[in-house]
PDB file of C-alpha atoms in Angstrom:
ATOM      1  CA  MET A   1       9.751  -9.701  12.653  1.00  0.00           C
ATOM      2  CA  ASP A   2       6.715 -10.926  10.515  1.00  0.00           C
ATOM      3  CA  THR A   3       4.373  -9.858  13.263  1.00  0.00           C
ATOM      4  CA  ASN A   4       5.802  -6.382  13.248  1.00  0.00           C
ATOM      5  CA  GLU A   5       5.574  -6.099   9.535  1.00  0.00           C
ATOM      6  CA  ASN A   6       1.977  -7.243   9.567  1.00  0.00           C
ATOM      7  CA  THR A   7       1.076  -4.722  12.351  1.00  0.00           C
ATOM      8  CA  ASN A   8       2.745  -1.972  10.396  1.00  0.00           C
ATOM      9  CA  GLU A   9       0.800  -2.907   7.398  1.00  0.00           C
ATOM     10  CA  LYS A  10      -2.368  -2.814   9.238  1.00  0.00           C
ATOM     11  CA  GLN A  11      -1.548   0.512  10.725  1.00  0.00           C
ATOM     12  CA  THR A  12      -0.788   1.843   7.284  1.00  0.00           C
ATOM     13  CA  HIS A  13      -4.096   0.944   5.876  1.00  0.00           C
ATOM     14  CA  THR A  14      -6.563   1.004   8.857  1.00  0.00           C
ATOM     15  CA  LYS A  15      -6.978   3.797  11.291  1.00  0.00           C
ATOM     16  CA  SER A  16      -8.902   3.227  14.563  1.00  0.00           C
ATOM     17  CA  LEU A  17     -12.451   4.383  14.599  1.00  0.00           C
ATOM     18  CA  GLY A  18     -11.604   6.813  17.472  1.00  0.00           C
ATOM     19  CA  ALA A  19      -8.898   8.533  15.243  1.00  0.00           C
ATOM     20  CA  LEU A  20     -11.295   8.733  12.171  1.00  0.00           C
ATOM     21  CA  LEU A  21     -14.123  10.002  14.225  1.00  0.00           C
ATOM     22  CA  ALA A  22     -11.987  12.663  15.834  1.00  0.00           C
ATOM     23  CA  ALA A  23     -10.927  13.668  12.327  1.00  0.00           C
ATOM     24  CA  ALA A  24     -14.474  13.906  11.233  1.00  0.00           C
ATOM     25  CA  VAL A  25     -15.619  15.748  14.436  1.00  0.00           C
ATOM     26  CA  SER A  26     -12.817  18.286  13.869  1.00  0.00           C
ATOM     27  CA  ARG A  27     -14.490  19.183  10.492  1.00  0.00           C
ATOM     28  CA  ALA A  28     -18.247  18.795  11.575  1.00  0.00           C
ATOM     29  CA  VAL A  29     -18.036  20.939  14.739  1.00  0.00           C
ATOM     30  CA  PRO A  30     -17.271  24.281  13.056  1.00  0.00           C
ATOM     31  CA  VAL A  31     -19.950  23.874  10.608  1.00  0.00           C
ATOM     32  CA  VAL A  32     -22.652  23.158  13.278  1.00  0.00           C
ATOM     33  CA  THR A  33     -21.418  25.899  15.438  1.00  0.00           C
ATOM     34  CA  GLY A  34     -21.487  28.136  12.481  1.00  0.00           C
ATOM     35  CA  ILE A  35     -25.234  27.695  11.795  1.00  0.00           C
ATOM     36  CA  GLU A  36     -27.058  31.069  12.358  1.00  0.00           C
ATOM     37  CA  ASP A  37     -30.547  31.115  13.675  1.00  0.00           C
ATOM     38  CA  LYS A  38     -31.845  32.704  10.544  1.00  0.00           C
ATOM     39  CA  ALA A  39     -30.653  29.567   8.564  1.00  0.00           C
ATOM     40  CA  LEU A  40     -32.628  27.073  10.642  1.00  0.00           C
ATOM     41  CA  ASP A  41     -35.521  26.919   8.206  1.00  0.00           C
ATOM     42  CA  ALA A  42     -33.489  26.739   5.164  1.00  0.00           C
ATOM     43  CA  PRO A  43     -33.716  23.527   3.052  1.00  0.00           C
ATOM     44  CA  THR A  44     -30.893  21.079   2.767  1.00  0.00           C
ATOM     45  CA  PRO A  45     -29.610  18.472   0.383  1.00  0.00           C
ATOM     46  CA  CYS A  46     -31.570  15.928   2.348  1.00  0.00           C
ATOM     47  CA  ALA A  47     -35.040  16.522   0.980  1.00  0.00           C
ATOM     48  CA  ASP A  48     -36.883  15.382   4.202  1.00  0.00           C
ATOM     49  CA  TYR A  49     -34.872  17.848   6.413  1.00  0.00           C
ATOM     50  CA  ASP A  50     -34.574  21.519   6.855  1.00  0.00           C
ATOM     51  CA  VAL A  51     -31.480  22.756   8.811  1.00  0.00           C
ATOM     52  CA  ARG A  52     -33.300  22.667  12.054  1.00  0.00           C
ATOM     53  CA  ALA A  53     -34.320  18.995  11.591  1.00  0.00           C
ATOM     54  CA  LEU A  54     -31.012  17.884  10.286  1.00  0.00           C
ATOM     55  CA  ALA A  55     -29.170  19.553  13.072  1.00  0.00           C
ATOM     56  CA  ASN A  56     -31.482  17.730  15.516  1.00  0.00           C
ATOM     57  CA  HIS A  57     -30.908  14.500  13.747  1.00  0.00           C
ATOM     58  CA  LEU A  58     -27.135  14.786  13.758  1.00  0.00           C
ATOM     59  CA  LEU A  59     -27.048  15.770  17.386  1.00  0.00           C
ATOM     60  CA  HIS A  60     -29.235  12.817  18.154  1.00  0.00           C
ATOM     61  CA  VAL A  61     -26.807  10.480  16.163  1.00  0.00           C
ATOM     62  CA  VAL A  62     -23.796  11.622  18.124  1.00  0.00           C
ATOM     63  CA  VAL A  63     -25.703  10.934  21.402  1.00  0.00           C
ATOM     64  CA  GLU A  64     -27.197   7.592  20.482  1.00  0.00           C
ATOM     65  CA  PHE A  65     -23.987   6.181  18.864  1.00  0.00           C
ATOM     66  CA  GLN A  66     -22.148   6.767  22.205  1.00  0.00           C
ATOM     67  CA  LYS A  67     -24.398   4.091  23.535  1.00  0.00           C
ATOM     68  CA  LEU A  68     -23.664   1.673  20.748  1.00  0.00           C
ATOM     69  CA  ALA A  69     -19.965   1.989  21.373  1.00  0.00           C
ATOM     70  CA  VAL A  70     -20.529   0.237  24.808  1.00  0.00           C
ATOM     71  CA  LYS A  71     -23.006  -2.198  23.482  1.00  0.00           C
ATOM     72  CA  GLN A  72     -26.097  -0.431  24.936  1.00  0.00           C
ATOM     73  CA  ASP A  73     -29.431  -0.181  23.368  1.00  0.00           C
ATOM     74  CA  SER A  74     -30.155   3.075  21.298  1.00  0.00           C
ATOM     75  CA  ASP A  75     -33.299   4.683  20.240  1.00  0.00           C
ATOM     76  CA  PHE A  76     -33.485   6.547  16.946  1.00  0.00           C
ATOM     77  CA  SER A  77     -37.294   6.677  16.862  1.00  0.00           C
ATOM     78  CA  SER A  78     -37.992  10.241  17.746  1.00  0.00           C
ATOM     79  CA  PRO A  79     -35.159  12.747  18.106  1.00  0.00           C
ATOM     80  CA  PRO A  80     -35.595  15.430  20.825  1.00  0.00           C
ATOM     81  CA  ASP A  81     -35.791  19.064  19.664  1.00  0.00           C
ATOM     82  CA  TYR A  82     -32.216  19.802  20.730  1.00  0.00           C
ATOM     83  CA  VAL A  83     -32.127  22.981  18.713  1.00  0.00           C
ATOM     84  CA  ALA A  84     -34.912  24.393  20.893  1.00  0.00           C
ATOM     85  CA  GLU A  85     -32.578  24.237  23.795  1.00  0.00           C
ATOM     86  CA  ALA A  86     -30.232  27.084  24.725  1.00  0.00           C
ATOM     87  CA  GLY A  87     -26.577  26.229  24.037  1.00  0.00           C
ATOM     88  CA  TRP A  88     -27.412  23.365  21.632  1.00  0.00           C
ATOM     89  CA  ARG A  89     -24.412  24.222  19.433  1.00  0.00           C
ATOM     90  CA  GLU A  90     -21.997  23.874  22.294  1.00  0.00           C
ATOM     91  CA  ARG A  91     -23.892  20.674  23.414  1.00  0.00           C
ATOM     92  CA  PHE A  92     -23.119  19.373  19.905  1.00  0.00           C
ATOM     93  CA  ALA A  93     -19.383  19.958  20.359  1.00  0.00           C
ATOM     94  CA  ARG A  94     -19.470  18.239  23.788  1.00  0.00           C
ATOM     95  CA  GLU A  95     -21.355  15.283  22.628  1.00  0.00           C
ATOM     96  CA  ALA A  96     -19.302  14.768  19.465  1.00  0.00           C
ATOM     97  CA  GLU A  97     -16.132  14.721  21.668  1.00  0.00           C
ATOM     98  CA  ALA A  98     -17.929  12.084  23.940  1.00  0.00           C
ATOM     99  CA  LEU A  99     -18.617  10.005  20.804  1.00  0.00           C
ATOM    100  CA  VAL A 100     -14.902  10.078  19.871  1.00  0.00           C
ATOM    101  CA  GLU A 101     -13.987   9.198  23.434  1.00  0.00           C
ATOM    102  CA  ALA A 102     -16.736   6.213  23.499  1.00  0.00           C
ATOM    103  CA  TRP A 103     -15.444   4.750  20.259  1.00  0.00           C
ATOM    104  CA  SER A 104     -11.773   5.149  21.318  1.00  0.00           C
ATOM    105  CA  THR A 105     -12.291   2.982  24.443  1.00  0.00           C
ATOM    106  CA  PRO A 106     -10.643  -0.338  23.980  1.00  0.00           C
ATOM    107  CA  GLY A 107     -13.103  -3.060  22.858  1.00  0.00           C
ATOM    108  CA  ALA A 108     -15.393  -0.561  21.250  1.00  0.00           C
ATOM    109  CA  GLU A 109     -14.747  -1.900  17.590  1.00  0.00           C
ATOM    110  CA  GLU A 110     -14.956  -5.537  18.693  1.00  0.00           C
ATOM    111  CA  GLY A 111     -18.063  -7.892  18.633  1.00  0.00           C
ATOM    112  CA  THR A 112     -21.474  -6.749  17.353  1.00  0.00           C
ATOM    113  CA  THR A 113     -23.813  -4.024  18.600  1.00  0.00           C
ATOM    114  CA  GLY A 114     -27.094  -2.454  17.885  1.00  0.00           C
ATOM    115  CA  ALA A 115     -30.526  -3.891  17.301  1.00  0.00           C
ATOM    116  CA  LEU A 116     -29.455  -5.755  13.974  1.00  0.00           C
ATOM    117  CA  ASN A 117     -26.335  -7.198  15.814  1.00  0.00           C
ATOM    118  CA  MET A 118     -23.996  -5.637  13.148  1.00  0.00           C
ATOM    119  CA  PRO A 119     -20.220  -5.626  13.565  1.00  0.00           C
ATOM    120  CA  ALA A 120     -19.172  -2.832  15.787  1.00  0.00           C
ATOM    121  CA  ARG A 121     -16.768  -1.379  13.209  1.00  0.00           C
ATOM    122  CA  THR A 122     -19.572  -1.172  10.768  1.00  0.00           C
ATOM    123  CA  VAL A 123     -21.883   0.490  13.070  1.00  0.00           C
ATOM    124  CA  GLY A 124     -19.124   2.915  14.048  1.00  0.00           C
ATOM    125  CA  GLY A 125     -18.604   3.571  10.311  1.00  0.00           C
ATOM    126  CA  MET A 126     -22.279   4.481  10.077  1.00  0.00           C
ATOM    127  CA  ALA A 127     -21.669   7.318  12.800  1.00  0.00           C
ATOM    128  CA  LEU A 128     -18.707   8.511  10.728  1.00  0.00           C
ATOM    129  CA  LEU A 129     -20.698   8.586   7.543  1.00  0.00           C
ATOM    130  CA  ASP A 130     -23.505  10.636   9.260  1.00  0.00           C
ATOM    131  CA  LEU A 131     -20.940  13.033  10.710  1.00  0.00           C
ATOM    132  CA  THR A 132     -19.383  13.622   7.277  1.00  0.00           C
ATOM    133  CA  ALA A 133     -22.274  13.483   4.859  1.00  0.00           C
ATOM    134  CA  HIS A 134     -24.602  15.544   7.085  1.00  0.00           C
ATOM    135  CA  ALA A 135     -21.829  18.107   8.052  1.00  0.00           C
ATOM    136  CA  TRP A 136     -21.466  18.469   4.110  1.00  0.00           C
ATOM    137  CA  ASP A 137     -25.307  18.877   3.877  1.00  0.00           C
ATOM    138  CA  LEU A 138     -25.445  21.656   6.621  1.00  0.00           C
ATOM    139  CA  ALA A 139     -22.470  23.519   5.123  1.00  0.00           C
ATOM    140  CA  ARG A 140     -24.182  23.446   1.698  1.00  0.00           C
ATOM    141  CA  ALA A 141     -27.406  24.500   3.161  1.00  0.00           C
ATOM    142  CA  THR A 142     -25.928  27.356   5.251  1.00  0.00           C
ATOM    143  CA  GLY A 143     -23.179  28.588   2.813  1.00  0.00           C
ATOM    144  CA  GLN A 144     -20.247  27.320   4.695  1.00  0.00           C
ATOM    145  CA  GLU A 145     -17.146  25.677   3.510  1.00  0.00           C
ATOM    146  CA  TYR A 146     -16.498  21.993   4.255  1.00  0.00           C
ATOM    147  CA  GLY A 147     -13.548  19.715   3.499  1.00  0.00           C
ATOM    148  CA  ALA A 148     -13.456  16.093   4.690  1.00  0.00           C
ATOM    149  CA  ASP A 149     -10.220  14.445   6.011  1.00  0.00           C
ATOM    150  CA  PRO A 150      -8.812  12.161   3.252  1.00  0.00           C
ATOM    151  CA  ALA A 151      -8.434   9.154   5.671  1.00  0.00           C
ATOM    152  CA  VAL A 152     -12.232   9.560   6.541  1.00  0.00           C
ATOM    153  CA  VAL A 153     -13.107   9.692   2.967  1.00  0.00           C
ATOM    154  CA  ALA A 154     -11.144   6.624   2.208  1.00  0.00           C
ATOM    155  CA  GLU A 155     -12.718   4.641   4.945  1.00  0.00           C
ATOM    156  CA  LEU A 156     -16.253   5.765   4.076  1.00  0.00           C
ATOM    157  CA  THR A 157     -15.831   4.936   0.338  1.00  0.00           C
ATOM    158  CA  GLU A 158     -15.391   1.216   1.581  1.00  0.00           C
ATOM    159  CA  VAL A 159     -18.341   1.593   3.983  1.00  0.00           C
ATOM    160  CA  VAL A 160     -20.672   3.026   1.576  1.00  0.00           C
ATOM    161  CA  GLU A 161     -19.647   0.411  -1.099  1.00  0.00           C
ATOM    162  CA  ARG A 162     -20.715  -2.314   1.354  1.00  0.00           C
ATOM    163  CA  LEU A 163     -23.909  -0.705   2.724  1.00  0.00           C
ATOM    164  CA  ALA A 164     -25.232   0.958  -0.356  1.00  0.00           C
ATOM    165  CA  PRO A 165     -27.367  -1.943  -1.731  1.00  0.00           C
ATOM    166  CA  THR A 166     -29.122  -2.300   1.697  1.00  0.00           C
ATOM    167  CA  GLY A 167     -29.176   1.339   2.177  1.00  0.00           C
ATOM    168  CA  ARG A 168     -31.055   2.143  -1.020  1.00  0.00           C
ATOM    169  CA  GLU A 169     -33.608  -0.662  -0.145  1.00  0.00           C
ATOM    170  CA  MET A 170     -34.188   1.086   3.096  1.00  0.00           C
ATOM    171  CA  GLY A 171     -34.418   4.632   1.537  1.00  0.00           C
ATOM    172  CA  VAL A 172     -31.327   5.769   3.512  1.00  0.00           C
ATOM    173  CA  PHE A 173     -29.367   6.151   0.282  1.00  0.00           C
ATOM    174  CA  GLY A 174     -30.610   7.600  -2.957  1.00  0.00           C
ATOM    175  CA  ALA A 175     -29.697   6.398  -6.403  1.00  0.00           C
ATOM    176  CA  ALA A 176     -25.945   7.014  -7.208  1.00  0.00           C
ATOM    177  CA  VAL A 177     -25.535  10.433  -8.906  1.00  0.00           C
ATOM    178  CA  PRO A 178     -23.201  10.278 -12.018  1.00  0.00           C
ATOM    179  CA  VAL A 179     -19.843  12.236 -11.637  1.00  0.00           C
ATOM    180  CA  GLY A 180     -17.073  12.963 -13.966  1.00  0.00           C
ATOM    181  CA  ALA A 181     -13.761  11.034 -14.265  1.00  0.00           C
ATOM    182  CA  ASP A 182     -12.152  14.183 -12.560  1.00  0.00           C
ATOM    183  CA  ALA A 183     -14.387  14.096  -9.609  1.00  0.00           C
ATOM    184  CA  ASP A 184     -12.437  14.268  -6.306  1.00  0.00           C
ATOM    185  CA  PRO A 185     -12.815  11.443  -3.627  1.00  0.00           C
ATOM    186  CA  LEU A 186     -15.339  13.455  -1.547  1.00  0.00           C
ATOM    187  CA  ALA A 187     -17.566  14.102  -4.570  1.00  0.00           C
ATOM    188  CA  ARG A 188     -17.491  10.562  -5.576  1.00  0.00           C
ATOM    189  CA  LEU A 189     -18.388   9.517  -1.979  1.00  0.00           C
ATOM    190  CA  LEU A 190     -21.320  11.910  -1.753  1.00  0.00           C
ATOM    191  CA  ALA A 191     -22.506  10.876  -5.272  1.00  0.00           C
ATOM    192  CA  ALA A 192     -22.525   7.230  -4.070  1.00  0.00           C
ATOM    193  CA  THR A 193     -24.975   8.100  -1.333  1.00  0.00           C
ATOM    194  CA  GLY A 194     -27.274   9.893  -3.820  1.00  0.00           C
ATOM    195  CA  ARG A 195     -26.196  13.347  -3.371  1.00  0.00           C
ATOM    196  CA  ASP A 196     -25.401  15.710  -6.073  1.00  0.00           C
ATOM    197  CA  PRO A 197     -21.901  17.184  -4.999  1.00  0.00           C
ATOM    198  CA  TYR A 198     -22.114  20.103  -7.353  1.00  0.00           C
ATOM    199  CA  GLY A 199     -25.753  20.871  -6.868  1.00  0.00           C
ATOM    200  CA  LYS A 200     -26.966  23.953  -4.841  1.00  0.00           C
TER     201      LYS A 200
END
């Protein structure tokens, strides 16, 4: 009985990465497939990326993190120009679903993975963060609506809290942006990564 209670408690507080990624993908795919060609050169909240570059980066993330789910080597050194290919939006949708499938495989969250030998769940959380934050970036850059799944935001709030100091040292995160006490959880999450959730 104690075992069942512990299991139920774990299920209440922790969703699988596969389920979280599925929720994030369901919000990200409409944004990416909704990008019009005329918007590809528009700036994004990520200063080093226009829409084209950020779409390429995000597609590369969903491709390479599939390898990390099965403990294979990944390569983030130079993303291909996916956006130059016909049907890149549809490919993003396919690769995102493949990402969910890869991280839903038994054992994907266990052990370590990646060049830094990080815990697999942490690495999967990095993919979850990219899908969420960059979907928001792309939505903001292209005038689309975006709302994150509350369970995803809750998971990522803990991920960012753990990774932020190192992320800022590496230049992955900017300095936290102050937000008001009435800020919603997504706004707080974005602000913790250095984004202005209310900026243009």
